[in-house]
Tab-separated table of C-alpha atoms in Angstrom:
chain	number	residue	atom	x	y	z
U	1356	MET	CA	75.295	93.719	105.053
U	1357	THR	CA	76.820	90.246	105.825
U	1358	ALA	CA	80.450	90.424	107.076
U	1359	THR	CA	83.151	88.532	105.272
U	1360	PRO	CA	86.561	87.395	106.465
U	1361	SER	CA	88.157	90.383	105.002
U	1362	ASP	CA	86.307	92.433	107.731
U	1363	TRP	CA	88.297	90.764	110.394
U	1364	GLU	CA	91.853	91.211	111.330
U	1365	LEU	CA	94.101	88.287	112.343
U	1366	VAL	CA	96.356	88.942	115.352
U	1367	VAL	CA	99.149	86.446	116.191
U	1368	GLY	CA	101.734	86.134	118.750
U	1369	LEU	CA	104.142	83.178	118.752
U	1370	GLU	CA	105.830	81.317	121.612
U	1371	VAL	CA	108.865	79.421	120.458
U	1372	HIS	CA	110.564	76.885	122.783
U	1373	VAL	CA	114.258	76.145	121.954
U	1374	GLN	CA	116.337	73.475	123.514
U	1375	LEU	CA	119.809	74.699	124.258
U	1376	ARG	CA	122.788	72.806	122.926
U	1377	THR	CA	124.240	71.737	126.296
U	1378	ARG	CA	125.915	68.345	127.251
U	1379	THR	CA	123.955	68.367	130.637
U	1380	LYS	CA	120.495	69.337	131.839
U	1381	ALA	CA	119.532	72.869	133.244
U	1382	PHE	CA	119.962	72.000	136.852
U	1383	CYS	CA	121.763	68.791	137.162
U	1384	ALA	CA	124.609	66.732	135.647
U	1385	CYS	CA	122.406	64.277	133.700
U	1386	SER	CA	123.140	64.034	129.896
U	1387	ALA	CA	120.886	66.040	127.677
U	1388	GLU	CA	121.373	63.567	124.862
U	1389	PHE	CA	118.473	62.684	122.649
U	1390	GLY	CA	117.591	59.179	121.918
U	1391	ALA	CA	118.758	57.360	125.048
U	1392	PRO	CA	116.805	54.447	126.385
U	1393	PRO	CA	113.687	55.647	128.387
U	1394	ASN	CA	114.548	57.185	131.782
U	1395	ALA	CA	118.329	56.443	131.338
U	1396	ASN	CA	119.286	60.112	131.801
U	1397	THR	CA	117.799	60.812	135.161
U	1398	CYS	CA	118.870	61.417	138.700
U	1399	PRO	CA	117.413	62.423	142.062
U	1400	THR	CA	117.268	66.197	140.947
U	1401	CYS	CA	115.387	65.669	137.655
U	1402	LEU	CA	113.327	62.974	139.281
U	1403	ALA	CA	112.374	65.438	142.098
U	1404	LEU	CA	113.373	63.081	144.893
U	1405	PRO	CA	113.295	64.637	148.392
U	1406	GLY	CA	116.447	66.533	149.430
U	1407	ALA	CA	117.705	67.008	145.831
U	1408	LEU	CA	118.537	70.487	145.004
U	1409	PRO	CA	118.996	72.276	141.604
U	1410	VAL	CA	122.320	73.897	140.350
U	1411	LEU	CA	122.170	76.163	137.363
U	1412	ASN	CA	124.067	75.158	134.193
U	1413	ALA	CA	126.363	77.951	133.340
U	1414	ARG	CA	126.686	76.985	129.721
U	1415	ALA	CA	122.829	77.213	129.355
U	1416	VAL	CA	123.045	80.854	130.640
U	1417	GLU	CA	125.680	81.738	128.110
U	1418	LEU	CA	123.720	80.160	125.170
U	1419	ALA	CA	120.452	81.875	126.338
U	1420	THR	CA	122.255	85.164	126.369
U	1421	ARG	CA	123.670	84.689	123.016
U	1422	ALA	CA	120.139	83.995	121.600
U	1423	ALA	CA	118.658	87.010	123.420
U	1424	LEU	CA	121.394	89.348	122.102
U	1425	ALA	CA	121.048	88.040	118.511
U	1426	LEU	CA	117.229	88.953	118.880
U	1427	ASN	CA	118.128	92.521	119.777
U	1428	CYS	CA	116.952	92.110	123.363
U	1429	ALA	CA	118.041	93.902	126.374
U	1430	VAL	CA	119.706	91.307	128.775
U	1431	ARG	CA	118.683	92.056	132.265
U	1432	PRO	CA	121.562	92.236	134.953
U	1433	THR	CA	119.299	90.340	137.350
U	1434	SER	CA	116.669	87.684	136.602
U	1435	VAL	CA	114.753	85.414	138.775
U	1436	PHE	CA	113.767	81.770	138.500
U	1437	ALA	CA	110.270	80.883	139.534
U	1438	ARG	CA	108.133	77.868	140.253
U	1439	LYS	CA	105.365	77.340	137.658
U	1440	ASN	CA	102.908	75.101	139.355
U	1441	TYR	CA	100.994	72.574	137.238
U	1442	PHE	CA	100.130	68.836	137.601
U	1443	TYR	CA	100.926	66.500	134.678
U	1444	PRO	CA	102.207	62.917	134.767
U	1445	ASP	CA	105.476	64.061	132.791
U	1446	SER	CA	106.279	66.703	135.395
U	1447	PRO	CA	107.572	64.906	138.423
U	1448	LYS	CA	108.013	67.814	140.645
U	1449	GLY	CA	104.467	69.061	139.996
U	1450	TYR	CA	106.030	72.327	139.051
U	1451	GLN	CA	108.404	73.650	136.337
U	1452	ILE	CA	111.400	75.930	137.091
U	1453	SER	CA	110.889	78.864	134.713
U	1454	GLN	CA	111.063	82.690	134.787
U	1455	PHE	CA	108.052	84.873	135.244
U	1456	ASP	CA	107.985	88.528	136.057
U	1457	GLN	CA	111.807	88.996	135.993
U	1458	PRO	CA	112.953	87.161	132.737
U	1459	LEU	CA	116.459	87.067	131.321
U	1460	ALA	CA	115.823	89.490	128.400
U	1461	VAL	CA	113.100	91.862	127.145
U	1462	ASP	CA	112.238	94.278	124.409
U	1463	GLY	CA	113.820	92.697	121.235
U	1464	HIS	CA	112.663	92.508	117.651
U	1465	VAL	CA	113.162	90.552	114.458
U	1466	GLU	CA	113.014	92.048	110.777
U	1467	ILE	CA	111.194	89.699	108.462
U	1468	GLY	CA	111.259	91.755	105.298
U	1469	HIS	CA	110.576	95.172	103.824
U	1470	ARG	CA	107.508	97.159	102.800
U	1471	ALA	CA	106.982	98.639	99.315
U	1472	ASP	CA	108.580	101.956	100.677
U	1473	GLY	CA	111.647	100.115	101.871
U	1474	SER	CA	110.886	100.418	105.610
U	1475	PRO	CA	111.532	97.107	107.500
U	1476	VAL	CA	108.700	94.920	108.713
U	1477	ARG	CA	109.650	94.284	112.368
U	1478	ILE	CA	108.121	91.839	114.804
U	1479	GLY	CA	108.690	92.610	118.438
U	1480	VAL	CA	110.116	90.146	120.830
U	1481	THR	CA	108.482	90.616	124.261
U	1482	ARG	CA	110.860	88.512	126.248
U	1483	VAL	CA	113.390	85.577	126.264
U	1484	HIS	CA	113.337	83.449	129.481
U	1485	MET	CA	115.012	80.361	130.601
U	1486	GLU	CA	113.238	77.236	131.823
U	1487	GLU	CA	113.416	73.481	132.004
U	1488	ASP	CA	111.525	71.129	129.825
U	1489	ALA	CA	109.119	68.469	131.150
U	1490	GLY	CA	109.330	64.765	130.394
U	1491	LYS	CA	107.242	62.957	127.604
U	1492	SER	CA	104.098	61.090	127.773
U	1493	ILE	CA	103.989	58.026	125.365
U	1494	HIS	CA	100.602	56.741	124.557
U	1495	ASP	CA	101.333	54.079	121.774
U	1496	ARG	CA	103.982	51.902	123.625
U	1497	PHE	CA	101.636	49.592	125.663
U	1498	ALA	CA	97.995	48.633	124.809
U	1499	GLY	CA	95.575	50.515	127.069
U	1500	ALA	CA	98.263	52.247	128.995
U	1501	SER	CA	100.468	55.398	128.932
U	1502	ALA	CA	104.163	55.377	129.746
U	1503	ILE	CA	106.400	58.232	131.020
U	1504	ASP	CA	109.937	58.953	129.672
U	1505	LEU	CA	111.812	61.514	131.995
U	1506	ASN	CA	114.950	61.826	129.849
U	1507	ARG	CA	113.822	65.179	128.725
U	1508	SER	CA	112.734	66.385	132.095
U	1509	GLY	CA	115.146	69.207	133.077
U	1510	VAL	CA	116.665	69.826	129.679
U	1511	PRO	CA	117.311	73.487	129.308
U	1512	LEU	CA	115.090	75.598	127.199
U	1513	ILE	CA	114.638	79.224	126.311
U	1514	GLU	CA	111.136	80.543	125.466
U	1515	ILE	CA	111.013	83.342	122.929
U	1516	VAL	CA	107.663	85.237	123.208
U	1517	SER	CA	106.835	87.550	120.330
U	1518	GLU	CA	104.583	90.655	120.461
U	1519	PRO	CA	101.166	90.218	118.925
U	1520	ASP	CA	102.341	92.017	115.716
U	1521	ILE	CA	101.862	89.215	113.228
U	1522	ARG	CA	98.919	89.817	110.913
U	1523	SER	CA	99.039	86.995	108.521
U	1524	SER	CA	99.979	83.272	108.288
U	1525	ALA	CA	102.737	84.148	105.816
U	1526	ASP	CA	104.227	86.563	108.171
U	1527	ALA	CA	104.170	84.017	110.998
U	1528	GLY	CA	106.096	81.618	108.674
U	1529	ALA	CA	108.560	84.418	107.774
U	1530	TYR	CA	109.109	85.274	111.394
U	1531	LEU	CA	109.891	81.632	112.299
U	1532	ARG	CA	112.287	81.108	109.430
U	1533	VAL	CA	114.163	84.308	110.282
U	1534	LEU	CA	114.134	83.401	113.975
U	1535	LYS	CA	115.548	79.855	113.203
U	1536	GLN	CA	118.191	81.308	111.029
U	1537	LEU	CA	119.264	83.691	113.603
U	1538	LEU	CA	119.409	80.884	116.212
U	1539	ASP	CA	121.452	78.754	113.806
U	1540	TYR	CA	124.017	81.480	113.272
U	1541	VAL	CA	124.718	81.787	117.024
U	1542	ASP	CA	124.805	78.186	117.361
U	1543	VAL	CA	122.620	77.677	120.436
U	1544	SER	CA	120.531	74.717	119.473
U	1545	ASP	CA	120.375	71.922	116.870
U	1546	LEU	CA	116.835	73.248	116.055
U	1547	ASN	CA	115.523	69.904	115.136
U	1548	MET	CA	111.708	70.029	115.133
U	1549	GLU	CA	111.314	66.257	114.710
U	1550	GLU	CA	113.291	65.746	117.971
U	1551	GLY	CA	111.478	68.573	119.747
U	1552	SER	CA	114.430	70.993	119.892
U	1553	LEU	CA	112.297	73.609	118.359
U	1554	ARG	CA	108.547	73.857	119.294
U	1555	VAL	CA	105.986	76.458	118.425
U	1556	ASP	CA	102.781	77.584	120.065
U	1557	ALA	CA	100.560	80.174	118.300
U	1558	ASN	CA	98.307	82.673	120.278
U	1559	VAL	CA	95.548	83.508	117.756
U	1560	SER	CA	92.835	86.093	117.996
U	1561	ILE	CA	90.699	88.191	115.622
U	1562	ARG	CA	89.243	91.655	115.738
U	1563	ARG	CA	87.245	93.905	113.510
U	1564	ARG	CA	89.589	95.861	111.118
U	1565	GLY	CA	90.170	99.079	112.710
U	1566	ASP	CA	89.539	98.037	116.267
U	1567	ALA	CA	92.407	98.678	118.641
U	1568	THR	CA	91.328	96.108	121.414
U	1569	LEU	CA	92.571	92.636	121.155
U	1570	GLY	CA	90.038	89.798	121.041
U	1571	THR	CA	89.988	86.664	123.092
U	1572	LYS	CA	92.964	84.447	122.183
U	1573	THR	CA	93.295	80.741	121.814
U	1574	GLU	CA	96.635	78.831	121.977
U	1575	VAL	CA	97.295	76.553	119.109
U	1576	LYS	CA	99.727	73.615	119.954
U	1577	ASN	CA	101.187	70.420	118.298
U	1578	MET	CA	102.513	71.975	115.083
U	1579	ASN	CA	105.610	70.198	113.924
U	1580	SER	CA	106.579	72.321	110.874
U	1581	PHE	CA	106.586	75.969	109.982
U	1582	SER	CA	104.143	75.284	107.025
U	1583	GLY	CA	101.897	73.437	109.688
U	1584	VAL	CA	101.937	76.615	111.735
U	1585	GLU	CA	100.738	78.645	108.782
U	1586	ARG	CA	97.938	76.203	107.897
U	1587	ALA	CA	96.998	75.945	111.606
U	1588	VAL	CA	96.788	79.757	111.914
U	1589	GLU	CA	94.626	80.060	108.796
U	1590	MET	CA	92.364	77.361	110.174
U	1591	GLU	CA	91.967	78.872	113.451
U	1592	PHE	CA	91.277	82.287	111.896
U	1593	SER	CA	88.461	80.856	109.844
U	1594	ARG	CA	87.125	79.107	112.854
U	1595	GLN	CA	86.998	82.182	114.947
U	1596	VAL	CA	85.409	84.162	112.146
U	1597	GLN	CA	82.610	81.563	111.851
U	1598	VAL	CA	82.129	81.566	115.707
U	1599	LEU	CA	81.781	85.402	115.877
U	1600	GLU	CA	79.620	85.638	112.852
U	1601	ALA	CA	77.301	83.149	114.335
U	1602	GLY	CA	76.847	85.464	117.314
U	1603	GLU	CA	78.810	83.234	119.684
U	1604	SER	CA	81.848	84.109	121.733
U	1605	ILE	CA	85.501	82.931	121.554
U	1606	ALA	CA	86.464	80.715	124.604
U	1607	GLN	CA	89.984	81.074	125.784
U	1608	GLN	CA	91.208	77.644	125.314
U	1609	THR	CA	94.102	75.377	124.069
U	1610	MET	CA	93.577	74.068	120.620
U	1611	LEU	CA	95.490	71.044	119.064
U	1612	TRP	CA	96.394	70.897	115.378
U	1613	ASP	CA	96.276	67.495	113.800
U	1614	GLY	CA	97.528	68.373	110.390
U	1615	ALA	CA	94.134	69.035	108.928
U	1616	THR	CA	91.920	70.725	111.640
U	1617	VAL	CA	92.252	72.469	114.900
U	1618	ARG	CA	90.279	71.032	117.875
U	1619	ALA	CA	89.640	72.054	121.374
U	1620	SER	CA	91.869	70.357	123.995
U	1621	ARG	CA	91.395	72.160	127.401
U	1622	THR	CA	90.518	75.419	128.851
U	1623	LYS	CA	93.407	77.756	128.708
U	1624	GLU	CA	95.119	78.664	132.018
U	1625	GLY	CA	96.078	82.182	132.890
U	1626	SER	CA	99.174	83.169	134.793
U	1627	HIS	CA	97.302	83.218	138.087
U	1628	ASP	CA	96.555	79.563	137.691
U	1629	TYR	CA	100.143	78.575	137.779
U	1630	ARG	CA	100.683	80.222	141.185
U	1631	TYR	CA	104.103	81.550	140.259
U	1632	PHE	CA	106.437	82.261	143.198
U	1633	PRO	CA	110.255	82.719	143.301
U	1634	GLU	CA	112.273	79.399	143.245
U	1635	PRO	CA	113.440	79.077	146.903
U	1636	ASP	CA	116.283	76.808	145.996
U	1637	LEU	CA	117.871	79.139	143.374
U	1638	PRO	CA	119.305	82.597	143.994
U	1639	PRO	CA	118.499	85.394	141.536
U	1640	LEU	CA	120.697	85.101	138.321
U	1641	VAL	CA	123.107	88.145	138.444
U	1642	LEU	CA	125.008	88.880	135.159
U	1643	SER	CA	127.670	91.726	135.167
U	1644	ASN	CA	127.616	94.247	132.323
U	1645	GLU	CA	131.263	93.125	131.478
U	1646	TRP	CA	130.111	89.536	130.985
U	1647	ILE	CA	127.101	90.405	128.955
U	1648	GLU	CA	129.272	92.666	126.546
U	1649	ARG	CA	131.860	89.809	126.223
U	1650	VAL	CA	129.086	87.602	125.045
U	1651	ARG	CA	127.876	90.202	122.743
U	1652	HIS	CA	131.509	90.706	121.404
U	1653	ASP	CA	131.871	86.971	120.861
U	1654	LEU	CA	128.680	86.712	118.673
U	1655	PRO	CA	129.444	85.507	115.091
U	1656	GLU	CA	128.571	87.472	111.992
U	1657	LEU	CA	124.706	87.570	111.858
U	1658	PRO	CA	122.693	86.762	108.602
U	1659	SER	CA	121.951	90.348	107.580
U	1660	ALA	CA	125.623	91.420	107.942
U	1661	ARG	CA	126.860	88.268	105.993
U	1662	ARG	CA	124.274	89.014	103.211
U	1663	ALA	CA	125.653	92.581	102.903
U	1664	ARG	CA	129.301	91.380	102.985
U	1665	PHE	CA	128.680	88.753	100.274
U	1666	ALA	CA	127.046	91.331	98.046
U	1667	ASN	CA	129.989	93.741	98.475
U	1668	GLU	CA	132.917	91.114	98.624
U	1669	TYR	CA	131.768	88.537	96.075
U	1670	ALA	CA	129.423	90.646	93.882
U	1671	LEU	CA	126.633	88.049	93.999
U	1672	GLY	CA	123.041	88.701	93.211
U	1673	GLY	CA	120.221	88.565	95.708
U	1674	TYR	CA	119.030	85.104	94.939
U	1675	ASP	CA	122.473	83.572	95.227
U	1676	ILE	CA	123.087	85.308	98.534
U	1677	ASP	CA	119.881	84.242	100.062
U	1678	VAL	CA	120.499	80.561	99.201
U	1679	LEU	CA	124.100	80.555	100.249
U	1680	THR	CA	123.602	82.221	103.582
U	1681	ALA	CA	120.526	80.112	104.458
U	1682	THR	CA	122.549	78.363	107.232
U	1683	ALA	CA	125.830	79.341	108.817
U	1684	ASP	CA	127.365	76.009	107.784
U	1685	LEU	CA	126.551	76.433	104.162
U	1686	ALA	CA	127.779	80.080	104.209
U	1687	ASP	CA	131.028	78.989	105.700
U	1688	TYR	CA	131.487	76.154	103.175
U	1689	TYR	CA	130.701	78.406	100.146
U	1690	GLU	CA	133.061	81.103	101.513
U	1691	SER	CA	135.880	78.387	101.977
U	1692	VAL	CA	135.487	77.322	98.382
U	1693	ALA	CA	135.280	80.936	96.828
U	1694	ARG	CA	138.387	82.028	98.761
U	1695	ALA	CA	140.446	78.941	97.838
U	1696	HIS	CA	139.389	79.042	94.133
U	1697	GLY	CA	139.243	82.660	93.548
U	1698	ASP	CA	136.111	82.909	91.432
U	1699	PRO	CA	133.161	83.536	93.686
U	1700	LYS	CA	130.537	83.065	90.893
U	1701	SER	CA	131.910	79.781	89.839
U	1702	ALA	CA	132.055	78.593	93.445
U	1703	ALA	CA	128.381	79.791	94.008
U	1704	ASN	CA	127.179	77.951	90.958
U	1705	TRP	CA	128.755	74.694	92.121
U	1706	VAL	CA	127.686	74.990	95.747
U	1707	MET	CA	123.910	75.834	94.717
U	1708	GLY	CA	124.078	73.245	91.969
U	1709	GLU	CA	126.039	70.039	92.492
U	1710	VAL	CA	126.688	70.304	96.226
U	1711	MET	CA	123.124	71.155	97.204
U	1712	ALA	CA	121.633	68.557	94.801
U	1713	GLN	CA	123.854	65.863	96.375
U	1714	LEU	CA	122.969	66.975	99.967
U	1715	LYS	CA	119.315	66.728	99.067
U	1716	ALA	CA	119.510	63.241	97.497
U	1717	ALA	CA	121.460	61.861	100.402
U	1718	SER	CA	119.523	63.748	102.959
U	1719	GLU	CA	122.939	64.847	104.285
U	1720	ARG	CA	124.097	67.950	106.254
U	1721	ILE	CA	126.879	70.146	104.751
U	1722	SER	CA	128.727	69.665	108.085
U	1723	THR	CA	129.276	65.938	107.355
U	1724	PHE	CA	129.555	66.233	103.598
U	1725	ARG	CA	132.577	64.118	102.293
U	1726	VAL	CA	133.596	66.885	99.776
U	1727	ARG	CA	135.782	69.255	101.760
U	1728	PRO	CA	135.672	72.871	100.668
U	1729	GLU	CA	139.353	72.811	99.694
U	1730	ASP	CA	138.839	69.783	97.566
U	1731	LEU	CA	136.021	71.276	95.642
U	1732	ALA	CA	138.155	74.375	95.111
U	1733	GLN	CA	140.806	72.180	93.511
U	1734	LEU	CA	138.181	70.545	91.293
U	1735	LEU	CA	137.235	73.939	90.057
U	1736	ASP	CA	140.865	74.818	89.577
U	1737	LEU	CA	141.234	71.783	87.358
U	1738	VAL	CA	138.303	72.840	85.165
U	1739	ARG	CA	139.617	76.491	84.912
U	1740	ASP	CA	143.136	75.340	84.073
U	1741	GLY	CA	141.816	72.955	81.388
U	1742	VAL	CA	142.957	69.876	83.142
U	1743	ILE	CA	139.538	68.282	82.994
U	1744	SER	CA	136.403	69.314	81.307
U	1745	HIS	CA	133.262	70.548	82.831
U	1746	THR	CA	131.497	67.155	81.947
U	1747	ALA	CA	134.312	65.199	83.456
U	1748	ALA	CA	134.361	67.412	86.517
U	1749	LYS	CA	130.766	66.290	87.328
U	1750	GLN	CA	131.890	62.748	87.146
U	1751	VAL	CA	134.817	63.462	89.405
U	1752	PHE	CA	132.580	65.224	91.842
U	1753	ALA	CA	130.156	62.300	91.997
U	1754	ARG	CA	133.126	60.093	92.952
U	1755	MET	CA	134.428	62.608	95.412
U	1756	SER	CA	131.109	62.605	97.331
U	1757	LEU	CA	131.246	58.854	97.611
U	1758	THR	CA	134.764	58.505	98.602
U	1759	GLY	CA	136.090	61.792	99.765
U	1760	ASP	CA	139.222	61.366	97.555
U	1761	PRO	CA	140.931	64.388	96.085
U	1762	PRO	CA	139.917	65.371	92.595
U	1763	ALA	CA	143.211	65.070	90.907
U	1764	GLN	CA	143.657	61.612	92.085
U	1765	ILE	CA	140.144	60.481	90.944
U	1766	ALA	CA	140.531	62.235	87.559
U	1767	GLU	CA	143.820	60.326	86.838
U	1768	ARG	CA	142.485	57.118	88.277
U	1769	GLU	CA	139.317	57.244	86.196
U	1770	GLY	CA	141.058	58.421	82.939
U	1771	LEU	CA	139.255	61.681	82.991
U	1772	VAL	CA	142.244	64.144	82.510
U	1773	GLN	CA	141.446	66.202	79.483
U	1774	VAL	CA	143.159	65.272	76.207
U	1775	GLY	CA	144.731	68.187	74.399
U	1776	ASP	CA	146.766	66.223	71.822
U	1777	ASP	CA	145.960	67.454	68.345
U	1778	ALA	CA	146.183	64.051	66.701
U	1779	GLN	CA	143.874	62.335	69.213
U	1780	LEU	CA	141.357	65.181	69.100
U	1781	ALA	CA	141.281	65.035	65.250
U	1782	ALA	CA	140.604	61.293	65.386
U	1783	TRP	CA	137.665	61.723	67.585
U	1784	LEU	CA	136.418	64.739	65.349
U	1785	ASP	CA	136.886	62.551	62.253
U	1786	GLU	CA	134.785	59.782	63.851
U	1787	ALA	CA	132.036	62.220	64.793
U	1788	MET	CA	131.852	63.669	61.247
U	1789	ALA	CA	131.788	60.260	59.693
U	1790	GLU	CA	128.975	59.338	62.182
U	1791	LEU	CA	126.962	62.521	61.249
U	1792	PRO	CA	127.606	63.241	57.560
U	1793	ARG	CA	124.380	65.160	56.920
U	1794	GLU	CA	124.923	67.372	60.018
U	1795	THR	CA	128.545	67.921	58.912
U	1796	GLU	CA	127.440	68.952	55.476
U	1797	ARG	CA	124.774	71.306	56.697
U	1798	LEU	CA	127.239	72.855	59.078
U	1799	ARG	CA	129.585	73.325	56.251
U	1800	ASN	CA	126.888	75.003	54.319
U	1801	GLY	CA	126.310	77.562	57.131
U	1802	GLU	CA	124.124	76.097	59.842
U	1803	LYS	CA	126.255	77.137	62.745
U	1804	ARG	CA	123.873	75.836	65.260
U	1805	LEU	CA	125.001	72.223	64.469
U	1806	THR	CA	128.489	73.037	65.787
U	1807	GLY	CA	127.419	71.778	69.159
U	1808	VAL	CA	125.981	68.629	67.781
U	1809	LEU	CA	129.377	67.686	66.217
U	1810	ILE	CA	131.327	68.730	69.322
U	1811	GLY	CA	128.975	66.782	71.516
U	1812	ALA	CA	129.410	63.671	69.351
U	1813	ALA	CA	133.330	63.994	69.500
U	1814	MET	CA	133.063	64.490	73.397
U	1815	ARG	CA	131.090	61.323	73.614
U	1816	ARG	CA	133.822	59.489	71.595
U	1817	SER	CA	136.324	60.767	74.015
U	1818	GLY	CA	134.441	59.832	77.083
U	1819	GLY	CA	134.327	63.510	78.066
U	1820	ARG	CA	138.088	63.765	78.025
U	1821	ALA	CA	138.459	65.854	74.935
U	1822	ASP	CA	139.329	69.584	75.384
U	1823	PRO	CA	136.211	71.293	73.911
U	1824	ARG	CA	138.015	74.488	73.090
U	1825	LYS	CA	140.561	72.795	70.956
U	1826	LEU	CA	137.851	70.656	69.401
U	1827	ASN	CA	136.096	73.722	68.314
U	1828	GLN	CA	139.220	75.116	66.961
U	1829	LEU	CA	139.910	72.028	65.003
U	1830	LEU	CA	136.409	71.845	63.622
U	1831	ALA	CA	136.444	75.426	62.383
U	1832	THR	CA	139.753	74.753	60.675
U	1833	ARG	CA	138.403	71.499	59.085
U	1834	LEU	CA	135.295	73.418	57.751
U	1835	GLY	CA	137.326	76.378	56.668
U	1836	SER	CA	139.506	74.131	54.643
């Protein structure tokens, strides 16, 4: 019988490199800023000039520890930096300072969902270790030549290595999204994949279903989005199935993803190829239990705890909670609006609706949004108190997002304060009924669904300023008479 892809099991482990949010590099005082002119952020240490010595960045250690604790890892009291030897043009030392057999943290896990029986789907985290980044080779700046930018050389990273527990491309994507959310909540990185702050390599192998032995793995690189990781994993799974079905063997090698296919790049090195040995210029990193516990104590509320609290405190549904807790900044914003306004559901509707639509349209972050939470809460207060209509509130919000002005000021300036004067409302209603005589007569004869048509016409006459509740009352009185 011919085998099919369903006879094979996909086995994936992910290596995620995260640039830590520090002002300076891992082992020198150079700026870690992104986007500086080429080679501007360099010094004798990160250029590996003779006699220059590394000094460990304490802030990088703290951020790395925060990340490890958020991933449920055991932080080791003693870890050791090592030299990882390899020779690339963008690595001026000819080695990378990393950690090898004594990493910062081990034995963590991430939960990415639940099975049908309610038990969690858990992906193990083998280790979290600290290291420095390499520089960047640029191949499209000069015709027929490559250039090297060493601004990134020495920038502090953590590498998060998962266990080979992932069995589908969808689970790979779910793991990465949960991981990114956790790292966002503990604020250790800007996590910008376009700028290289978050990079993913996938170790992919396959085996016959039921086999316990792992197959030969390949490492897929150059994936610049989580959906790209999912597609690349699927593509590499299909390729490996075809190779083994043809009676050939899988070579351990590095594969590059180009957005459509995976292709071989080079033979994959093993750890012995890097000739690791302890970094002679750095002593072991020793962390006291008291210091580790202080970092743990200072961790912010993590996503799972925040979701549970939102359900309990604000009585929101699962969908609303997932949207509103997607990032720490969005959750903070929503919570400030809900507490100031007092109606959690109304606040949720506006944040998920108008706020997120405006952010998407302007490609803006909530952290730089002109509409402050307290101002949005005041806008919702104006609607609740009948000062402006819901329709007018949307107009006010649009002006707020452009100017940052308070809602009451905009409503007054734009003439959007709701009119409750009976005489003025009656005049607008008369105009609407005169404009729509047939609909008025049908409504008078019992077609209640036309109420909205007449109220809408009156609202248009008022420019959205009429009090719709009073309009309804007046219309009912007119029809009743």
